[in-house]
């Protein structure tokens, strides 16, 4: 490994918290944290050769480290622009001149930078209430501005998980308005057909608890609780999970066979002696 260039992160973070009570029995808290960040590749060393990243495992790549990438977010998707289907259900793409063409005539010069998996803004929301010994709290998270590459929509080579819509809603002479192309047996190029919004709102946690009074001298405190983890998510992404972390130059923001985030229900008792 060697130093290959420079990356600039610019942004700001704002945090607001409020705690108050309505009366002696009922109290509440509210907190919000907002971050905004612009990530930019500002320099690539002159002796660095063009390096391909974001492999799809089929000979295609989605990211690049080269002088062309300067000015873009690190790991920005460098792919071809999807332009719909022709009258035979074949995928069309916009070339650099704005013409709609088939995959067979595309060149590397027709690729475009089309967003990044890195969100530009994130928001955390903390909300809680206490009534006497009862406690209710939630934490939610919002991510905006990122992109996700849904690689599961590409050609299938095995028994991978895919969405039902991809398996069933494809072009046929009787279904020309389908969202997906007619079946094909060649390797498709990496394109914006697979690129989707990574914006989402998720409730990470809901906690309902009752705090136990001290019991004589051997139990100083305790809590009976019911906790729901990842109970709800609202997302634009048609795949399983829009939150795919990792190295921006590797497979960050690229979903292959990811399973949905688990929703967990936990109840318990905590005692302090």
mmCIF file of C-alpha atoms in Angstrom:
data_model
loop_
_atom_site.group_PDB
_atom_site.id
_atom_site.type_symbol
_atom_site.label_atom_id
_atom_site.label_comp_id
_atom_site.label_asym_id
_atom_site.label_seq_id
_atom_site.Cartn_x
_atom_site.Cartn_y
_atom_site.Cartn_z
ATOM 1 C CA UNK A 1 0.000 0.000 0.000
ATOM 2 C CA UNK A 2 1.114 3.556 -0.647
ATOM 3 C CA UNK A 3 -0.203 7.060 -0.355
ATOM 4 C CA UNK A 4 -2.233 7.575 -3.512
ATOM 5 C CA UNK A 5 -3.698 11.050 -3.146
ATOM 6 C CA UNK A 6 -5.630 13.419 -0.934
ATOM 7 C CA UNK A 7 -9.220 13.481 0.280
ATOM 8 C CA UNK A 8 -10.974 16.517 1.750
ATOM 9 C CA UNK A 9 -13.911 16.318 4.144
ATOM 10 C CA UNK A 10 -15.792 19.552 4.828
ATOM 11 C CA UNK A 11 -18.943 19.951 6.855
ATOM 12 C CA UNK A 12 -20.470 20.749 10.189
ATOM 13 C CA UNK A 13 -22.280 19.131 13.086
ATOM 14 C CA UNK A 14 -25.068 20.561 15.247
ATOM 15 C CA UNK A 15 -26.400 18.956 18.416
ATOM 16 C CA UNK A 16 -29.399 20.139 20.438
ATOM 17 C CA UNK A 17 -30.704 18.576 23.649
ATOM 18 C CA UNK A 18 -33.616 19.521 25.883
ATOM 19 C CA UNK A 19 -34.703 18.079 29.218
ATOM 20 C CA UNK A 20 -37.779 19.305 31.078
ATOM 21 C CA UNK A 21 -40.736 18.196 33.174
ATOM 22 C CA UNK A 22 -44.457 18.770 32.900
ATOM 23 C CA UNK A 23 -44.973 18.034 36.584
ATOM 24 C CA UNK A 24 -43.198 16.124 39.320
ATOM 25 C CA UNK A 25 -44.275 12.761 37.879
ATOM 26 C CA UNK A 26 -43.954 13.364 34.125
ATOM 27 C CA UNK A 27 -40.610 14.285 32.563
ATOM 28 C CA UNK A 28 -39.322 14.262 28.996
ATOM 29 C CA UNK A 29 -36.168 14.672 26.941
ATOM 30 C CA UNK A 30 -35.525 15.484 23.307
ATOM 31 C CA UNK A 31 -32.238 15.434 21.427
ATOM 32 C CA UNK A 32 -31.281 15.833 17.790
ATOM 33 C CA UNK A 33 -27.891 15.604 16.118
ATOM 34 C CA UNK A 34 -27.356 16.772 12.525
ATOM 35 C CA UNK A 35 -24.184 16.306 10.492
ATOM 36 C CA UNK A 36 -23.429 17.516 6.992
ATOM 37 C CA UNK A 37 -20.323 16.420 5.125
ATOM 38 C CA UNK A 38 -18.864 16.930 1.661
ATOM 39 C CA UNK A 39 -16.274 14.331 0.739
ATOM 40 C CA UNK A 40 -14.011 15.104 -2.217
ATOM 41 C CA UNK A 41 -11.009 13.439 -3.801
ATOM 42 C CA UNK A 42 -8.751 16.451 -4.364
ATOM 43 C CA UNK A 43 -5.562 14.865 -5.669
ATOM 44 C CA UNK A 44 -4.249 11.624 -7.174
ATOM 45 C CA UNK A 45 -0.500 11.140 -7.362
ATOM 46 C CA UNK A 46 0.925 11.503 -10.845
ATOM 47 C CA UNK A 47 2.580 8.067 -10.693
ATOM 48 C CA UNK A 48 -0.657 6.272 -9.764
ATOM 49 C CA UNK A 49 -2.006 4.253 -12.656
ATOM 50 C CA UNK A 50 -5.734 4.028 -13.193
ATOM 51 C CA UNK A 51 -6.986 1.529 -10.614
ATOM 52 C CA UNK A 52 -10.359 -0.208 -10.800
ATOM 53 C CA UNK A 53 -12.492 -0.861 -7.725
ATOM 54 C CA UNK A 54 -15.972 -1.998 -6.759
ATOM 55 C CA UNK A 55 -15.785 -5.347 -8.541
ATOM 56 C CA UNK A 56 -19.065 -7.072 -9.362
ATOM 57 C CA UNK A 57 -17.357 -10.445 -9.668
ATOM 58 C CA UNK A 58 -18.263 -10.739 -13.352
ATOM 59 C CA UNK A 59 -15.485 -8.698 -14.944
ATOM 60 C CA UNK A 60 -17.278 -5.413 -14.339
ATOM 61 C CA UNK A 61 -16.208 -2.652 -11.956
ATOM 62 C CA UNK A 62 -18.114 0.337 -10.550
ATOM 63 C CA UNK A 63 -15.443 2.642 -9.078
ATOM 64 C CA UNK A 64 -12.092 4.038 -10.135
ATOM 65 C CA UNK A 65 -9.089 5.818 -8.669
ATOM 66 C CA UNK A 66 -7.583 8.041 -11.350
ATOM 67 C CA UNK A 67 -7.217 11.675 -12.351
ATOM 68 C CA UNK A 68 -10.739 11.546 -13.804
ATOM 69 C CA UNK A 69 -12.063 10.978 -10.286
ATOM 70 C CA UNK A 70 -10.578 14.195 -8.857
ATOM 71 C CA UNK A 71 -13.402 16.460 -7.726
ATOM 72 C CA UNK A 72 -15.713 13.510 -7.004
ATOM 73 C CA UNK A 73 -16.459 11.862 -3.640
ATOM 74 C CA UNK A 74 -14.046 9.056 -2.815
ATOM 75 C CA UNK A 75 -15.484 5.873 -4.285
ATOM 76 C CA UNK A 76 -18.043 7.637 -6.484
ATOM 77 C CA UNK A 77 -19.840 5.253 -8.831
ATOM 78 C CA UNK A 78 -18.261 5.413 -12.307
ATOM 79 C CA UNK A 79 -20.739 3.631 -14.530
ATOM 80 C CA UNK A 80 -22.795 3.902 -17.699
ATOM 81 C CA UNK A 81 -26.095 5.797 -17.764
ATOM 82 C CA UNK A 82 -29.153 3.590 -18.299
ATOM 83 C CA UNK A 83 -31.619 4.953 -20.882
ATOM 84 C CA UNK A 84 -34.540 2.507 -20.779
ATOM 85 C CA UNK A 85 -35.502 -0.377 -23.066
ATOM 86 C CA UNK A 86 -35.811 -0.686 -26.828
ATOM 87 C CA UNK A 87 -38.759 -2.312 -28.622
ATOM 88 C CA UNK A 88 -37.271 -5.748 -27.976
ATOM 89 C CA UNK A 89 -36.794 -5.281 -24.246
ATOM 90 C CA UNK A 90 -33.031 -4.766 -24.513
ATOM 91 C CA UNK A 91 -31.276 -2.282 -22.249
ATOM 92 C CA UNK A 92 -30.220 1.047 -23.765
ATOM 93 C CA UNK A 93 -27.590 3.476 -22.517
ATOM 94 C CA UNK A 94 -26.709 7.120 -23.132
ATOM 95 C CA UNK A 95 -23.313 7.546 -24.729
ATOM 96 C CA UNK A 96 -21.205 10.693 -24.197
ATOM 97 C CA UNK A 97 -22.974 12.388 -27.124
ATOM 98 C CA UNK A 98 -26.453 11.767 -25.724
ATOM 99 C CA UNK A 99 -27.360 8.958 -28.124
ATOM 100 C CA UNK A 100 -29.257 5.906 -26.889
ATOM 101 C CA UNK A 101 -27.176 2.865 -27.761
ATOM 102 C CA UNK A 102 -26.896 -0.837 -26.999
ATOM 103 C CA UNK A 103 -24.248 -2.172 -24.663
ATOM 104 C CA UNK A 104 -22.156 -3.547 -27.538
ATOM 105 C CA UNK A 105 -21.117 -0.086 -28.776
ATOM 106 C CA UNK A 106 -20.311 1.526 -25.411
ATOM 107 C CA UNK A 107 -16.772 2.678 -24.682
ATOM 108 C CA UNK A 108 -14.970 3.630 -21.486
ATOM 109 C CA UNK A 109 -15.378 7.293 -22.446
ATOM 110 C CA UNK A 110 -19.160 6.910 -22.099
ATOM 111 C CA UNK A 111 -18.928 6.235 -18.353
ATOM 112 C CA UNK A 112 -20.112 8.918 -15.934
ATOM 113 C CA UNK A 113 -19.682 9.638 -12.244
ATOM 114 C CA UNK A 114 -23.116 9.167 -10.718
ATOM 115 C CA UNK A 115 -23.105 9.713 -6.978
ATOM 116 C CA UNK A 116 -21.534 8.011 -3.995
ATOM 117 C CA UNK A 117 -22.464 5.618 -1.206
ATOM 118 C CA UNK A 118 -21.364 8.269 1.296
ATOM 119 C CA UNK A 119 -24.387 10.137 2.711
ATOM 120 C CA UNK A 120 -24.169 13.925 2.672
ATOM 121 C CA UNK A 121 -26.349 14.354 5.769
ATOM 122 C CA UNK A 122 -27.260 12.246 8.797
ATOM 123 C CA UNK A 123 -29.727 12.963 11.594
ATOM 124 C CA UNK A 124 -30.082 11.228 14.948
ATOM 125 C CA UNK A 125 -33.206 11.770 17.053
ATOM 126 C CA UNK A 126 -33.421 10.796 20.743
ATOM 127 C CA UNK A 127 -36.829 11.032 22.441
ATOM 128 C CA UNK A 128 -37.800 9.878 25.919
ATOM 129 C CA UNK A 129 -40.441 10.123 28.637
ATOM 130 C CA UNK A 130 -40.567 9.053 32.264
ATOM 131 C CA UNK A 131 -43.726 8.787 34.357
ATOM 132 C CA UNK A 132 -43.049 7.939 37.965
ATOM 133 C CA UNK A 133 -41.075 4.676 37.623
ATOM 134 C CA UNK A 134 -42.046 3.991 34.003
ATOM 135 C CA UNK A 135 -39.671 4.913 31.176
ATOM 136 C CA UNK A 136 -40.202 5.074 27.415
ATOM 137 C CA UNK A 137 -37.404 6.020 25.022
ATOM 138 C CA UNK A 138 -36.722 5.828 21.283
ATOM 139 C CA UNK A 139 -33.760 6.501 19.027
ATOM 140 C CA UNK A 140 -34.144 7.129 15.288
ATOM 141 C CA UNK A 141 -31.656 7.667 12.486
ATOM 142 C CA UNK A 142 -31.908 9.339 9.071
ATOM 143 C CA UNK A 143 -29.368 9.203 6.224
ATOM 144 C CA UNK A 144 -29.651 11.383 3.108
ATOM 145 C CA UNK A 145 -27.730 11.875 -0.126
ATOM 146 C CA UNK A 146 -26.127 8.436 -0.579
ATOM 147 C CA UNK A 147 -26.540 5.923 -3.398
ATOM 148 C CA UNK A 148 -26.792 2.123 -3.312
ATOM 149 C CA UNK A 149 -25.857 -0.235 -6.149
ATOM 150 C CA UNK A 150 -28.346 -3.122 -6.257
ATOM 151 C CA UNK A 151 -26.118 -5.812 -7.755
ATOM 152 C CA UNK A 152 -28.783 -8.466 -7.111
ATOM 153 C CA UNK A 153 -30.634 -7.185 -10.176
ATOM 154 C CA UNK A 154 -27.802 -8.260 -12.477
ATOM 155 C CA UNK A 155 -27.485 -11.590 -14.319
ATOM 156 C CA UNK A 156 -27.961 -14.561 -11.995
ATOM 157 C CA UNK A 157 -25.327 -17.269 -11.726
ATOM 158 C CA UNK A 158 -26.554 -19.321 -8.780
ATOM 159 C CA UNK A 159 -29.156 -19.475 -6.029
ATOM 160 C CA UNK A 160 -28.857 -15.875 -4.834
ATOM 161 C CA UNK A 161 -31.608 -13.923 -3.123
ATOM 162 C CA UNK A 162 -33.406 -11.448 -5.375
ATOM 163 C CA UNK A 163 -36.560 -9.381 -5.046
ATOM 164 C CA UNK A 164 -39.814 -10.878 -6.313
ATOM 165 C CA UNK A 165 -40.314 -7.876 -8.627
ATOM 166 C CA UNK A 166 -37.027 -8.622 -10.411
ATOM 167 C CA UNK A 167 -37.934 -12.290 -10.852
ATOM 168 C CA UNK A 168 -41.445 -11.656 -12.139
ATOM 169 C CA UNK A 169 -41.760 -8.152 -13.661
ATOM 170 C CA UNK A 170 -39.638 -8.338 -16.825
ATOM 171 C CA UNK A 171 -40.232 -7.326 -20.437
ATOM 172 C CA UNK A 172 -42.205 -9.628 -22.705
ATOM 173 C CA UNK A 173 -44.246 -8.814 -25.821
ATOM 174 C CA UNK A 174 -47.290 -8.842 -23.521
ATOM 175 C CA UNK A 175 -45.630 -6.801 -20.758
ATOM 176 C CA UNK A 176 -43.842 -3.968 -22.538
ATOM 177 C CA UNK A 177 -44.194 -1.577 -19.569
ATOM 178 C CA UNK A 178 -42.174 -3.820 -17.264
ATOM 179 C CA UNK A 179 -39.556 -2.259 -15.011
ATOM 180 C CA UNK A 180 -36.906 -4.823 -15.960
ATOM 181 C CA UNK A 181 -35.479 -5.945 -19.334
ATOM 182 C CA UNK A 182 -36.222 -9.138 -21.179
ATOM 183 C CA UNK A 183 -34.177 -12.153 -20.006
ATOM 184 C CA UNK A 184 -30.657 -12.302 -21.443
ATOM 185 C CA UNK A 185 -27.638 -14.579 -21.073
ATOM 186 C CA UNK A 186 -24.746 -12.117 -21.361
ATOM 187 C CA UNK A 187 -22.932 -10.103 -18.698
ATOM 188 C CA UNK A 188 -24.547 -6.656 -18.374
ATOM 189 C CA UNK A 189 -22.368 -3.583 -17.960
ATOM 190 C CA UNK A 190 -22.345 -1.676 -14.680
ATOM 191 C CA UNK A 191 -24.968 1.028 -15.093
ATOM 192 C CA UNK A 192 -27.385 3.366 -13.339
ATOM 193 C CA UNK A 193 -30.112 0.776 -13.906
ATOM 194 C CA UNK A 194 -28.806 -0.781 -10.690
ATOM 195 C CA UNK A 195 -28.206 2.525 -8.864
ATOM 196 C CA UNK A 196 -30.847 3.677 -6.389
ATOM 197 C CA UNK A 197 -31.357 6.207 -3.648
ATOM 198 C CA UNK A 198 -29.837 5.243 -0.304
ATOM 199 C CA UNK A 199 -32.005 7.641 1.733
ATOM 200 C CA UNK A 200 -33.715 6.034 4.715
ATOM 201 C CA UNK A 201 -35.384 6.679 8.042
ATOM 202 C CA UNK A 202 -35.033 3.995 10.692
ATOM 203 C CA UNK A 203 -36.217 3.621 14.265
ATOM 204 C CA UNK A 204 -33.227 1.907 15.825
ATOM 205 C CA UNK A 205 -34.597 1.230 19.245
ATOM 206 C CA UNK A 206 -37.728 1.448 21.419
ATOM 207 C CA UNK A 207 -37.391 0.779 25.145
ATOM 208 C CA UNK A 208 -40.226 0.444 27.647
ATOM 209 C CA UNK A 209 -39.101 -0.140 31.227
ATOM 210 C CA UNK A 210 -40.239 -0.105 34.822
ATOM 211 C CA UNK A 211 -37.654 0.776 37.456
ATOM 212 C CA UNK A 212 -38.003 -1.334 40.599
ATOM 213 C CA UNK A 213 -37.811 0.182 44.031
ATOM 214 C CA UNK A 214 -35.080 -1.070 46.387
ATOM 215 C CA UNK A 215 -36.140 -4.289 48.133
ATOM 216 C CA UNK A 216 -34.901 -4.350 51.708
ATOM 217 C CA UNK A 217 -31.135 -4.307 51.815
ATOM 218 C CA UNK A 218 -30.105 -6.926 49.269
ATOM 219 C CA UNK A 219 -31.586 -5.434 46.046
ATOM 220 C CA UNK A 220 -30.512 -1.816 45.626
ATOM 221 C CA UNK A 221 -32.237 -1.251 42.249
ATOM 222 C CA UNK A 222 -33.698 -3.097 39.285
ATOM 223 C CA UNK A 223 -35.537 -2.814 36.029
ATOM 224 C CA UNK A 224 -38.076 -4.829 34.056
ATOM 225 C CA UNK A 225 -37.797 -3.916 30.387
ATOM 226 C CA UNK A 226 -39.101 -4.651 26.911
ATOM 227 C CA UNK A 227 -36.816 -3.605 24.062
ATOM 228 C CA UNK A 228 -37.519 -3.601 20.313
ATOM 229 C CA UNK A 229 -34.449 -3.279 18.080
ATOM 230 C CA UNK A 230 -34.820 -2.091 14.466
ATOM 231 C CA UNK A 231 -38.635 -2.173 14.549
ATOM 232 C CA UNK A 232 -39.186 0.057 11.502
ATOM 233 C CA UNK A 233 -37.417 1.390 8.404
ATOM 234 C CA UNK A 234 -38.676 3.548 5.548
ATOM 235 C CA UNK A 235 -36.439 3.438 2.468
ATOM 236 C CA UNK A 236 -36.486 4.235 -1.238
ATOM 237 C CA UNK A 237 -34.066 1.406 -2.047
ATOM 238 C CA UNK A 238 -35.824 -1.642 -3.511
ATOM 239 C CA UNK A 239 -33.231 -4.063 -2.143
ATOM 240 C CA UNK A 240 -32.888 -5.419 1.364
ATOM 241 C CA UNK A 241 -30.734 -2.845 3.130
ATOM 242 C CA UNK A 242 -29.610 0.658 2.056
ATOM 243 C CA UNK A 243 -26.963 0.769 4.794
ATOM 244 C CA UNK A 244 -23.899 -1.110 3.515
ATOM 245 C CA UNK A 245 -20.733 0.145 5.158
ATOM 246 C CA UNK A 246 -17.078 -0.543 4.455
ATOM 247 C CA UNK A 247 -14.279 0.850 2.322
ATOM 248 C CA UNK A 248 -15.628 3.540 -0.068
ATOM 249 C CA UNK A 249 -13.282 2.242 -2.794
ATOM 250 C CA UNK A 250 -14.400 -1.345 -2.296
ATOM 251 C CA UNK A 251 -17.977 -2.607 -1.933
ATOM 252 C CA UNK A 252 -19.397 0.085 0.325
ATOM 253 C CA UNK A 253 -22.906 0.854 -0.918
ATOM 254 C CA UNK A 254 -23.083 -2.290 -3.061
ATOM 255 C CA UNK A 255 -25.646 -4.949 -2.183
ATOM 256 C CA UNK A 256 -25.090 -8.484 -3.425
ATOM 257 C CA UNK A 257 -26.717 -11.081 -1.169
ATOM 258 C CA UNK A 258 -27.325 -9.038 1.956
ATOM 259 C CA UNK A 259 -30.181 -10.129 4.188
ATOM 260 C CA UNK A 260 -32.549 -7.583 5.734
ATOM 261 C CA UNK A 261 -31.578 -6.102 9.076
ATOM 262 C CA UNK A 262 -33.033 -8.282 11.826
ATOM 263 C CA UNK A 263 -35.889 -7.008 13.955
ATOM 264 C CA UNK A 264 -35.418 -8.177 17.548
ATOM 265 C CA UNK A 265 -37.760 -8.278 20.547
ATOM 266 C CA UNK A 266 -36.034 -8.546 23.899
ATOM 267 C CA UNK A 267 -37.514 -8.630 27.379
ATOM 268 C CA UNK A 268 -35.587 -8.955 30.584
ATOM 269 C CA UNK A 269 -35.018 -8.252 34.223
ATOM 270 C CA UNK A 270 -32.004 -6.457 35.696
ATOM 271 C CA UNK A 271 -31.274 -6.527 39.419
ATOM 272 C CA UNK A 272 -28.472 -4.765 41.271
ATOM 273 C CA UNK A 273 -27.404 -6.189 44.626
#
